[in-house]
PDB file of C-alpha atoms in Angstrom:
ATOM      1  CA  MET A   1      72.689  78.413 -20.292  1.00 46.00           C
ATOM      2  CA  ALA A   2      73.908  75.021 -19.684  1.00 48.00           C
ATOM      3  CA  GLU A   3      73.011  73.635 -22.824  1.00 47.00           C
ATOM      4  CA  SER A   4      75.304  77.019 -24.950  1.00 60.00           C
ATOM      5  CA  ALA A   5      77.950  76.250 -22.608  1.00 59.00           C
ATOM      6  CA  GLN A   6      78.635  72.975 -24.156  1.00 67.00           C
ATOM      7  CA  GLU A   7      77.573  74.207 -27.642  1.00 67.00           C
ATOM      8  CA  MET A   8      80.944  76.625 -26.939  1.00 64.00           C
ATOM      9  CA  GLN A   9      83.091  73.329 -25.800  1.00 67.00           C
ATOM     10  CA  ILE A  10      82.214  71.227 -29.466  1.00 70.00           C
ATOM     11  CA  SER A  11      82.731  73.785 -31.886  1.00 74.00           C
ATOM     12  CA  MET A  12      86.054  74.795 -30.123  1.00 83.00           C
ATOM     13  CA  LYS A  13      87.454  71.722 -29.549  1.00 83.00           C
ATOM     14  CA  PRO A  14      88.442  71.519 -33.324  1.00 85.00           C
ATOM     15  CA  LEU A  15      90.317  74.896 -32.940  1.00 88.00           C
ATOM     16  CA  LEU A  16      92.517  73.737 -30.221  1.00 88.00           C
ATOM     17  CA  ASP A  17      93.365  70.647 -31.998  1.00 85.00           C
ATOM     18  CA  THR A  18      94.099  71.259 -35.195  1.00 87.00           C
ATOM     19  CA  GLY A  19      95.389  75.136 -34.258  1.00 87.00           C
ATOM     20  CA  GLU A  20      94.065  76.248 -37.096  1.00 89.00           C
ATOM     21  CA  GLY A  21      94.555  79.874 -37.790  1.00 89.00           C
ATOM     22  CA  ALA A  22      97.181  79.489 -34.488  1.00 91.00           C
ATOM     23  CA  ASP A  23      99.511  82.704 -34.051  1.00 90.00           C
ATOM     24  CA  LEU A  24     101.600  80.971 -31.514  1.00 92.00           C
ATOM     25  CA  THR A  25     103.252  78.006 -30.584  1.00 94.00           C
ATOM     26  CA  LEU A  26     103.383  75.863 -27.192  1.00 94.00           C
ATOM     27  CA  VAL A  27     105.382  73.069 -26.032  1.00 95.00           C
ATOM     28  CA  CYS A  28     106.112  70.813 -22.423  1.00 92.00           C
ATOM     29  CA  ARG A  29     108.634  67.912 -22.847  1.00 87.00           C
ATOM     30  CA  GLY A  30     108.386  66.756 -26.993  1.00 87.00           C
ATOM     31  CA  LYS A  31     104.843  68.319 -26.826  1.00 91.00           C
ATOM     32  CA  THR A  32     103.657  71.053 -29.364  1.00 94.00           C
ATOM     33  CA  TRP A  33     100.442  73.052 -29.975  1.00 94.00           C
ATOM     34  CA  LYS A  34      99.469  75.810 -32.133  1.00 95.00           C
ATOM     35  CA  VAL A  35      97.290  77.778 -29.982  1.00 94.00           C
ATOM     36  CA  HIS A  36      96.285  81.722 -30.658  1.00 92.00           C
ATOM     37  CA  SER A  37      97.321  84.336 -27.993  1.00 89.00           C
ATOM     38  CA  SER A  38      93.507  86.266 -28.457  1.00 88.00           C
ATOM     39  CA  TYR A  39      92.098  82.976 -26.196  1.00 87.00           C
ATOM     40  CA  LEU A  40      95.502  83.313 -23.808  1.00 90.00           C
ATOM     41  CA  TRP A  41      96.372  86.341 -22.383  1.00 86.00           C
ATOM     42  CA  PRO A  42      93.019  88.257 -21.485  1.00 87.00           C
ATOM     43  CA  ARG A  43      92.147  84.916 -19.678  1.00 89.00           C
ATOM     44  CA  SER A  44      95.815  85.093 -17.750  1.00 92.00           C
ATOM     45  CA  SER A  45      97.935  87.434 -16.962  1.00 91.00           C
ATOM     46  CA  TRP A  46     100.845  85.723 -17.269  1.00 92.00           C
ATOM     47  CA  PHE A  47     100.598  84.755 -20.801  1.00 91.00           C
ATOM     48  CA  LYS A  48     100.014  88.502 -21.348  1.00 89.00           C
ATOM     49  CA  ALA A  49     102.354  89.889 -20.660  1.00 89.00           C
ATOM     50  CA  VAL A  50     105.255  87.218 -22.254  1.00 87.00           C
ATOM     51  CA  CYS A  51     102.780  87.227 -25.338  1.00 83.00           C
ATOM     52  CA  LYS A  52     102.678  91.394 -24.709  1.00 83.00           C
ATOM     53  CA  GLY A  53     105.791  91.903 -22.291  1.00 79.00           C
ATOM     54  CA  GLY A  54     108.920  92.921 -24.928  1.00 78.00           C
ATOM     55  CA  PHE A  55     109.465  89.419 -23.796  1.00 82.00           C
ATOM     56  CA  LYS A  56     111.727  87.143 -26.091  1.00 86.00           C
ATOM     57  CA  GLU A  57     108.320  85.471 -26.888  1.00 82.00           C
ATOM     58  CA  SER A  58     106.418  88.094 -28.001  1.00 81.00           C
ATOM     59  CA  GLU A  59     109.455  87.578 -30.913  1.00 85.00           C
ATOM     60  CA  THR A  60     109.406  84.173 -31.258  1.00 88.00           C
ATOM     61  CA  GLN A  61     105.843  83.736 -30.459  1.00 89.00           C
ATOM     62  CA  ARG A  62     107.120  80.101 -28.898  1.00 92.00           C
ATOM     63  CA  ILE A  63     106.025  79.868 -25.076  1.00 93.00           C
ATOM     64  CA  GLU A  64     108.366  76.790 -23.354  1.00 93.00           C
ATOM     65  CA  LEU A  65     106.742  75.294 -20.579  1.00 93.00           C
ATOM     66  CA  PRO A  66     109.694  72.416 -19.732  1.00 91.00           C
ATOM     67  CA  GLU A  67     108.701  72.070 -15.604  1.00 90.00           C
ATOM     68  CA  GLU A  68     105.196  71.027 -16.232  1.00 91.00           C
ATOM     69  CA  GLU A  69     103.586  67.801 -16.373  1.00 89.00           C
ATOM     70  CA  PRO A  70     101.621  68.284 -20.714  1.00 90.00           C
ATOM     71  CA  SER A  71      98.735  66.293 -20.165  1.00 90.00           C
ATOM     72  CA  MET A  72      98.285  68.876 -17.470  1.00 92.00           C
ATOM     73  CA  VAL A  73      99.229  71.324 -19.786  1.00 94.00           C
ATOM     74  CA  TYR A  74      96.522  70.890 -22.450  1.00 93.00           C
ATOM     75  CA  ARG A  75      94.386  70.517 -20.220  1.00 93.00           C
ATOM     76  CA  MET A  76      94.973  74.098 -19.182  1.00 95.00           C
ATOM     77  CA  LEU A  77      94.625  74.756 -22.808  1.00 94.00           C
ATOM     78  CA  GLN A  78      90.986  72.848 -22.624  1.00 93.00           C
ATOM     79  CA  HIS A  79      90.072  75.126 -19.600  1.00 94.00           C
ATOM     80  CA  LEU A  80      91.813  78.435 -21.632  1.00 92.00           C
ATOM     81  CA  TYR A  81      89.245  77.609 -25.508  1.00 92.00           C
ATOM     82  CA  MET A  82      86.536  75.284 -23.639  1.00 90.00           C
ATOM     83  CA  GLN A  83      85.974  76.570 -20.250  1.00 90.00           C
ATOM     84  CA  THR A  84      86.367  73.093 -18.672  1.00 91.00           C
ATOM     85  CA  TYR A  85      88.937  69.718 -19.175  1.00 93.00           C
ATOM     86  CA  THR A  86      88.719  67.010 -19.323  1.00 89.00           C
ATOM     87  CA  VAL A  87      90.021  63.632 -16.935  1.00 88.00           C
ATOM     88  CA  ASP A  88      91.668  61.413 -18.889  1.00 80.00           C
ATOM     89  CA  LEU A  89      94.331  59.727 -16.813  1.00 78.00           C
ATOM     90  CA  GLY A  90      94.896  56.873 -19.466  1.00 74.00           C
ATOM     91  CA  LEU A  91      96.048  60.277 -20.518  1.00 68.00           C
ATOM     92  CA  ASP A  92      98.690  61.338 -18.088  1.00 65.00           C
ATOM     93  CA  ARG A  93     100.237  57.763 -18.434  1.00 66.00           C
ATOM     94  CA  PHE A  94     100.674  58.189 -21.861  1.00 63.00           C
ATOM     95  CA  TRP A  95     102.624  61.892 -21.991  1.00 63.00           C
ATOM     96  CA  SER A  96     104.650  61.400 -19.062  1.00 61.00           C
ATOM     97  CA  ARG A  97     107.857  60.565 -18.286  1.00 56.00           C
ATOM     98  CA  ASN A  98     108.353  59.962 -15.189  1.00 53.00           C
ATOM     99  CA  ASP A  99     106.629  58.473 -11.854  1.00 50.00           C
ATOM    100  CA  SER A 100     104.516  61.784 -11.413  1.00 51.00           C
ATOM    101  CA  TRP A 101     101.569  61.513 -13.506  1.00 49.00           C
ATOM    102  CA  ALA A 102      98.516  62.262 -11.639  1.00 56.00           C
ATOM    103  CA  LYS A 103      96.724  59.274 -10.148  1.00 72.00           C
ATOM    104  CA  THR A 104      93.358  59.981  -9.451  1.00 84.00           C
ATOM    105  CA  ARG A 105      90.571  62.337 -10.373  1.00 86.00           C
ATOM    106  CA  LEU A 106      92.134  64.413  -7.049  1.00 89.00           C
ATOM    107  CA  HIS A 107      95.419  64.626  -7.874  1.00 89.00           C
ATOM    108  CA  VAL A 108      94.554  66.112 -12.066  1.00 91.00           C
ATOM    109  CA  HIS A 109      92.137  69.525  -9.693  1.00 93.00           C
ATOM    110  CA  ALA A 110      95.229  69.377  -7.486  1.00 93.00           C
ATOM    111  CA  GLN A 111      97.654  69.822  -9.835  1.00 92.00           C
ATOM    112  CA  MET A 112      95.457  72.287 -12.051  1.00 94.00           C
ATOM    113  CA  TYR A 113      94.027  74.301  -9.436  1.00 95.00           C
ATOM    114  CA  SER A 114      98.221  74.938  -8.767  1.00 94.00           C
ATOM    115  CA  LEU A 115      99.094  75.678 -12.243  1.00 95.00           C
ATOM    116  CA  GLY A 116      95.517  77.870 -12.179  1.00 95.00           C
ATOM    117  CA  ASP A 117      96.966  79.186  -9.805  1.00 94.00           C
ATOM    118  CA  LYS A 118     100.899  79.367 -11.138  1.00 94.00           C
ATOM    119  CA  TYR A 119      99.525  80.819 -14.451  1.00 94.00           C
ATOM    120  CA  ASP A 120      97.208  83.273 -13.238  1.00 94.00           C
ATOM    121  CA  LEU A 121      94.101  81.644 -13.733  1.00 95.00           C
ATOM    122  CA  PRO A 122      90.879  82.701 -11.630  1.00 93.00           C
ATOM    123  CA  GLY A 123      88.878  81.357 -13.830  1.00 93.00           C
ATOM    124  CA  LEU A 124      90.429  78.119 -13.552  1.00 95.00           C
ATOM    125  CA  LYS A 125      91.403  78.253 -10.738  1.00 95.00           C
ATOM    126  CA  LYS A 126      87.471  78.179  -9.277  1.00 94.00           C
ATOM    127  CA  GLU A 127      87.193  75.309 -12.198  1.00 95.00           C
ATOM    128  CA  ALA A 128      89.600  72.374 -10.360  1.00 95.00           C
ATOM    129  CA  ALA A 129      88.665  73.710  -6.474  1.00 94.00           C
ATOM    130  CA  ARG A 130      84.770  73.200  -7.436  1.00 93.00           C
ATOM    131  CA  ARG A 131      84.781  69.178  -8.975  1.00 93.00           C
ATOM    132  CA  PHE A 132      88.011  68.528  -5.658  1.00 92.00           C
ATOM    133  CA  ASN A 133      85.342  69.639  -3.682  1.00 90.00           C
ATOM    134  CA  GLU A 134      82.718  67.548  -5.429  1.00 88.00           C
ATOM    135  CA  ASP A 135      85.058  64.354  -5.792  1.00 86.00           C
ATOM    136  CA  ILE A 136      86.381  64.925  -1.785  1.00 83.00           C
ATOM    137  CA  ARG A 137      82.605  64.038  -1.063  1.00 71.00           C
ATOM    138  CA  ILE A 138      83.653  60.059  -1.674  1.00 58.00           C
ATOM    139  CA  PRO A 139      80.778  58.159  -0.759  1.00 53.00           C
ATOM    140  CA  GLY A 140      81.426  56.666   3.033  1.00 53.00           C
ATOM    141  CA  ASP A 141      84.780  55.123   4.252  1.00 54.00           C
ATOM    142  CA  SER A 142      87.204  52.534   1.447  1.00 67.00           C
ATOM    143  CA  LYS A 143      90.880  52.340   1.811  1.00 73.00           C
ATOM    144  CA  SER A 144      91.324  53.394  -1.161  1.00 76.00           C
ATOM    145  CA  GLU A 145      89.326  56.805  -0.934  1.00 79.00           C
ATOM    146  CA  ILE A 146      91.418  57.463   2.062  1.00 81.00           C
ATOM    147  CA  LEU A 147      94.938  56.427   0.712  1.00 83.00           C
ATOM    148  CA  THR A 148      93.883  58.773  -2.278  1.00 84.00           C
ATOM    149  CA  LEU A 149      92.656  61.812  -0.177  1.00 85.00           C
ATOM    150  CA  LEU A 150      96.109  61.477   2.012  1.00 88.00           C
ATOM    151  CA  SER A 151      98.140  60.790  -1.219  1.00 88.00           C
ATOM    152  CA  VAL A 152      96.556  64.527  -2.089  1.00 91.00           C
ATOM    153  CA  VAL A 153      98.316  66.366   0.900  1.00 92.00           C
ATOM    154  CA  PRO A 154     101.241  66.979  -0.469  1.00 90.00           C
ATOM    155  CA  ILE A 155     100.166  67.688  -4.176  1.00 90.00           C
ATOM    156  CA  VAL A 156      97.952  70.799  -1.987  1.00 93.00           C
ATOM    157  CA  TYR A 157     100.710  71.723   0.778  1.00 93.00           C
ATOM    158  CA  THR A 158     102.932  72.679  -2.053  1.00 90.00           C
ATOM    159  CA  THR A 159     102.086  73.265  -4.996  1.00 88.00           C
ATOM    160  CA  THR A 160     100.001  76.523  -4.236  1.00 86.00           C
ATOM    161  CA  PRO A 161     101.751  79.245  -0.951  1.00 87.00           C
ATOM    162  CA  ASP A 162      99.900  79.319   2.091  1.00 88.00           C
ATOM    163  CA  THR A 163      96.986  81.841   2.280  1.00 89.00           C
ATOM    164  CA  ASP A 164      95.972  79.855  -0.163  1.00 92.00           C
ATOM    165  CA  ARG A 165      93.694  78.133   0.828  1.00 91.00           C
ATOM    166  CA  GLY A 166      91.265  76.963  -1.724  1.00 89.00           C
ATOM    167  CA  LEU A 167      92.167  72.553  -1.368  1.00 93.00           C
ATOM    168  CA  ARG A 168      93.152  72.535   2.022  1.00 93.00           C
ATOM    169  CA  ASN A 169      89.787  73.166   3.984  1.00 90.00           C
ATOM    170  CA  HIS A 170      88.217  70.584   1.418  1.00 89.00           C
ATOM    171  CA  VAL A 171      91.678  68.249   2.661  1.00 90.00           C
ATOM    172  CA  VAL A 172      91.817  69.085   6.069  1.00 89.00           C
ATOM    173  CA  ARG A 173      88.487  68.050   6.793  1.00 87.00           C
ATOM    174  CA  GLN A 174      88.374  64.960   4.607  1.00 86.00           C
ATOM    175  CA  VAL A 175      90.755  63.371   6.921  1.00 86.00           C
ATOM    176  CA  PHE A 176      89.603  64.647   9.725  1.00 81.00           C
ATOM    177  CA  GLN A 177      86.633  63.020   9.865  1.00 79.00           C
ATOM    178  CA  ARG A 178      88.993  59.970   8.482  1.00 78.00           C
ATOM    179  CA  TYR A 179      91.532  59.656  10.810  1.00 74.00           C
ATOM    180  CA  GLY A 180      89.977  56.435  13.115  1.00 68.00           C
ATOM    181  CA  ILE A 181      90.446  54.153   9.115  1.00 70.00           C
ATOM    182  CA  ALA A 182      93.465  56.064   8.741  1.00 73.00           C
ATOM    183  CA  SER A 183      95.308  55.809  11.576  1.00 71.00           C
ATOM    184  CA  LYS A 184      94.262  51.716  11.781  1.00 73.00           C
ATOM    185  CA  HIS A 185      94.817  51.036   7.902  1.00 76.00           C
ATOM    186  CA  PHE A 186      97.898  53.566   6.601  1.00 79.00           C
ATOM    187  CA  VAL A 187      99.899  54.429   8.908  1.00 78.00           C
ATOM    188  CA  GLU A 188     102.809  55.126   7.654  1.00 82.00           C
ATOM    189  CA  GLU A 189     100.765  57.104   5.193  1.00 83.00           C
ATOM    190  CA  LEU A 190      99.567  59.470   7.867  1.00 81.00           C
ATOM    191  CA  ASP A 191     102.650  59.556   9.535  1.00 80.00           C
ATOM    192  CA  THR A 192     103.897  60.875   5.515  1.00 82.00           C
ATOM    193  CA  ALA A 193     101.411  63.394   5.219  1.00 85.00           C
ATOM    194  CA  LEU A 194     101.683  64.749   8.869  1.00 81.00           C
ATOM    195  CA  GLU A 195     105.560  65.749   7.805  1.00 82.00           C
ATOM    196  CA  VAL A 196     104.102  68.604   6.215  1.00 87.00           C
ATOM    197  CA  ARG A 197     104.162  70.910   8.980  1.00 85.00           C
ATOM    198  CA  GLN A 198     101.196  73.243   7.645  1.00 89.00           C
ATOM    199  CA  PHE A 199      98.708  69.865   7.237  1.00 89.00           C
ATOM    200  CA  ALA A 200      99.789  68.646  10.904  1.00 83.00           C
ATOM    201  CA  ARG A 201      98.769  72.558  12.318  1.00 84.00           C
ATOM    202  CA  ASP A 202      95.993  72.901  10.358  1.00 87.00           C
ATOM    203  CA  ILE A 203      95.316  70.356  12.031  1.00 83.00           C
ATOM    204  CA  ILE A 204      96.036  71.248  15.092  1.00 77.00           C
ATOM    205  CA  VAL A 205      94.088  73.685  14.774  1.00 79.00           C
ATOM    206  CA  LEU A 206      91.250  72.383  13.158  1.00 79.00           C
ATOM    207  CA  HIS A 207      90.566  69.555  16.812  1.00 70.00           C
ATOM    208  CA  SER A 208      91.531  72.404  19.620  1.00 68.00           C
ATOM    209  CA  LYS A 209      88.505  74.050  17.852  1.00 70.00           C
ATOM    210  CA  ARG A 210      85.998  71.866  17.641  1.00 64.00           C
ATOM    211  CA  SER A 211      87.586  71.049  21.005  1.00 60.00           C
ATOM    212  CA  ALA A 212      86.322  73.556  22.347  1.00 55.00           C
ATOM    213  CA  LYS A 213      82.768  74.083  21.234  1.00 53.00           C
ATOM    214  CA  GLY A 214      82.424  70.527  22.660  1.00 56.00           C
ATOM    215  CA  LYS A 215      83.287  71.940  25.722  1.00 56.00           C
ATOM    216  CA  TYR A 216      81.879  74.839  25.452  1.00 55.00           C
ATOM    217  CA  ALA A 217      78.580  73.624  24.247  1.00 56.00           C
ATOM    218  CA  ALA A 218      78.586  71.165  27.983  1.00 60.00           C
ATOM    219  CA  LEU A 219      79.748  73.727  30.129  1.00 58.00           C
ATOM    220  CA  ALA A 220      76.198  76.146  28.544  1.00 59.00           C
ATOM    221  CA  ARG A 221      74.802  72.434  29.368  1.00 63.00           C
ATOM    222  CA  GLU A 222      75.131  72.152  32.541  1.00 63.00           C
ATOM    223  CA  MET A 223      73.914  75.634  34.011  1.00 63.00           C
ATOM    224  CA  TYR A 224      71.104  75.486  32.851  1.00 63.00           C
ATOM    225  CA  ARG A 225      70.438  72.183  33.350  1.00 70.00           C
ATOM    226  CA  ILE A 226      71.472  73.381  37.416  1.00 66.00           C
ATOM    227  CA  TRP A 227      70.000  76.870  37.137  1.00 64.00           C
ATOM    228  CA  HIS A 228      67.023  74.898  36.076  1.00 68.00           C
ATOM    229  CA  ARG A 229      66.664  71.636  38.381  1.00 72.00           C
ATOM    230  CA  TYR A 230      68.252  73.282  41.194  1.00 67.00           C
ATOM    231  CA  VAL A 231      69.048  77.017  41.725  1.00 65.00           C
ATOM    232  CA  ARG A 232      65.542  78.261  40.746  1.00 68.00           C
ATOM    233  CA  PRO A 233      62.902  76.130  43.185  1.00 71.00           C
ATOM    234  CA  LEU A 234      65.251  76.836  45.761  1.00 66.00           C
ATOM    235  CA  LEU A 235      64.961  80.845  45.622  1.00 64.00           C
ATOM    236  CA  ALA A 236      61.384  80.144  44.638  1.00 67.00           C
ATOM    237  CA  ALA A 237      60.347  78.333  47.375  1.00 66.00           C
ATOM    238  CA  THR A 238      63.512  80.813  50.562  1.00 62.00           C
ATOM    239  CA  ILE A 239      61.601  83.701  48.787  1.00 62.00           C
ATOM    240  CA  ALA A 240      57.941  81.817  49.912  1.00 65.00           C
ATOM    241  CA  SER A 241      59.357  80.923  53.003  1.00 61.00           C
ATOM    242  CA  PHE A 242      59.810  85.098  54.317  1.00 57.00           C
ATOM    243  CA  PRO A 243      57.658  84.953  57.213  1.00 57.00           C
ATOM    244  CA  SER A 244      54.847  87.373  56.364  1.00 51.00           C
ATOM    245  CA  ALA A 245      55.302  90.150  59.060  1.00 43.00           C
ATOM    246  CA  ALA A 246      58.983  90.672  57.997  1.00 57.00           C
ATOM    247  CA  THR A 247      60.055  93.808  56.738  1.00 65.00           C
ATOM    248  CA  LEU A 248      61.457  93.984  53.305  1.00 66.00           C
ATOM    249  CA  GLN A 249      64.614  95.254  54.387  1.00 69.00           C
ATOM    250  CA  ALA A 250      64.913  91.502  56.846  1.00 67.00           C
ATOM    251  CA  ARG A 251      63.361  90.120  53.336  1.00 67.00           C
ATOM    252  CA  LEU A 252      66.715  92.027  51.087  1.00 72.00           C
ATOM    253  CA  LEU A 253      69.232  91.394  53.269  1.00 69.00           C
ATOM    254  CA  MET A 254      68.580  87.387  53.109  1.00 70.00           C
ATOM    255  CA  LEU A 255      67.250  87.524  49.249  1.00 72.00           C
ATOM    256  CA  VAL A 256      71.187  89.456  48.844  1.00 74.00           C
ATOM    257  CA  THR A 257      72.574  86.376  51.200  1.00 69.00           C
ATOM    258  CA  LEU A 258      71.266  83.279  49.374  1.00 72.00           C
ATOM    259  CA  ILE A 259      72.055  84.615  46.358  1.00 77.00           C
ATOM    260  CA  CYS A 260      75.217  84.686  47.544  1.00 72.00           C
ATOM    261  CA  SER A 261      75.896  81.418  48.565  1.00 67.00           C
ATOM    262  CA  LEU A 262      75.098  80.487  45.643  1.00 74.00           C
ATOM    263  CA  THR A 263      77.073  81.587  43.798  1.00 78.00           C
ATOM    264  CA  VAL A 264      79.768  81.323  45.337  1.00 68.00           C
ATOM    265  CA  VAL A 265      78.997  77.422  45.507  1.00 71.00           C
ATOM    266  CA  ILE A 266      78.041  77.953  41.515  1.00 78.00           C
ATOM    267  CA  VAL A 267      81.151  79.128  40.526  1.00 75.00           C
ATOM    268  CA  LEU A 268      83.149  76.518  42.848  1.00 68.00           C
ATOM    269  CA  GLY A 269      81.075  74.012  41.408  1.00 73.00           C
ATOM    270  CA  PHE A 270      82.344  74.902  37.121  1.00 74.00           C
ATOM    271  CA  ILE A 271      85.807  75.375  38.051  1.00 69.00           C
ATOM    272  CA  LEU A 272      85.918  71.831  39.571  1.00 68.00           C
ATOM    273  CA  LEU A 273      83.727  71.293  36.542  1.00 72.00           C
ATOM    274  CA  GLY A 274      85.627  72.789  33.800  1.00 68.00           C
ATOM    275  CA  TYR A 275      88.893  70.999  35.506  1.00 62.00           C
ATOM    276  CA  ALA A 276      87.785  67.972  35.165  1.00 66.00           C
ATOM    277  CA  LEU A 277      86.393  68.055  32.111  1.00 64.00           C
ATOM    278  CA  THR A 278      90.088  69.680  29.954  1.00 62.00           C
ATOM    279  CA  LEU A 279      91.479  66.971  32.208  1.00 58.00           C
ATOM    280  CA  LEU A 280      89.099  64.558  30.506  1.00 58.00           C
ATOM    281  CA  GLU A 281      89.984  65.882  26.593  1.00 55.00           C
ATOM    282  CA  GLN A 282      94.157  66.562  26.978  1.00 53.00           C
ATOM    283  CA  ARG A 283      93.440  62.112  28.042  1.00 54.00           C
ATOM    284  CA  TYR A 284      91.225  60.999  25.740  1.00 50.00           C
ATOM    285  CA  GLY A 285      90.083  64.053  23.378  1.00 52.00           C
ATOM    286  CA  PRO A 286      90.346  63.730  19.541  1.00 49.00           C
ATOM    287  CA  HIS A 287      93.568  67.660  19.916  1.00 51.00           C
ATOM    288  CA  SER A 288      95.227  64.898  22.361  1.00 56.00           C
ATOM    289  CA  VAL A 289      94.563  62.016  19.550  1.00 56.00           C
ATOM    290  CA  TRP A 290      96.305  63.963  17.491  1.00 57.00           C
ATOM    291  CA  ALA A 291      99.261  65.544  19.142  1.00 58.00           C
ATOM    292  CA  ARG A 292     100.178  62.113  20.303  1.00 59.00           C
ATOM    293  CA  HIS A 293     100.372  61.237  16.758  1.00 61.00           C
ATOM    294  CA  LEU A 294     102.788  64.111  15.719  1.00 58.00           C
ATOM    295  CA  ALA A 295     104.723  63.590  19.271  1.00 61.00           C
ATOM    296  CA  ARG A 296     105.365  60.080  17.501  1.00 60.00           C
ATOM    297  CA  VAL A 297     106.033  60.900  14.233  1.00 56.00           C
ATOM    298  CA  ASN A 298     108.836  64.360  14.563  1.00 57.00           C
ATOM    299  CA  SER A 299     110.207  61.533  18.046  1.00 59.00           C
ATOM    300  CA  ASN A 300     110.934  59.287  14.559  1.00 56.00           C
TER     301      ASN A 300
END
């Protein structure tokens, strides 16, 4: 299967590069490609509407994309023809007329995902998300990798709708895990990323969920420890110490009284424990760290 896909990529590349038999012209900031509409509109409802919807492009057989970067449009065409795209950062530097060219692989994947969303190319979105997820799982925590991660946040959050979690979940989790180094070495870059309000909200939500899970797990472990170490032996000893001559009603009354007393003590103990954990969480927990960081960003 992999060999057949590779063979298809090799066979389709000359068709894209030469434009032989093309019936459509695609223009982006001075770059022109001769393309085949039969490869575009079956994979994209946007291109289908343009090519067959009675617009002027269907008459002139010319589509202009002035808002896009030429290198990204070329990669989009690569995917339409070959079901993949290359990541050659030199291409971005050569074709870009401003400082918006992609500086890392993550930037390329994020912008390709954005194009897939904009031009309704689900296959491109899936491919870009897969490769973004692979490249974002970087081994170690080097400063350059974290700086790249922070710089890609605005692209991910400003080029796709809020309901699209394809890349956002990956970014939030990775920044969450690397907060210590980011807050120590890249305070300004971290503040810039947190100025993207939706990203800041996602960070707080993630911290709240993980903090709550940890707190509830600790409470469950403490409840089991108290039961196993104190309550269970006490109940067993109380039942064993009942006088053999005592009536059944007396035993039941003593047992109910003991259980009620222990229940009150345990409930009060866990209320105090929960209150103490809440205070510790508010003072030292990761949620409070991010909350204080956000408060500082908002005050500037």
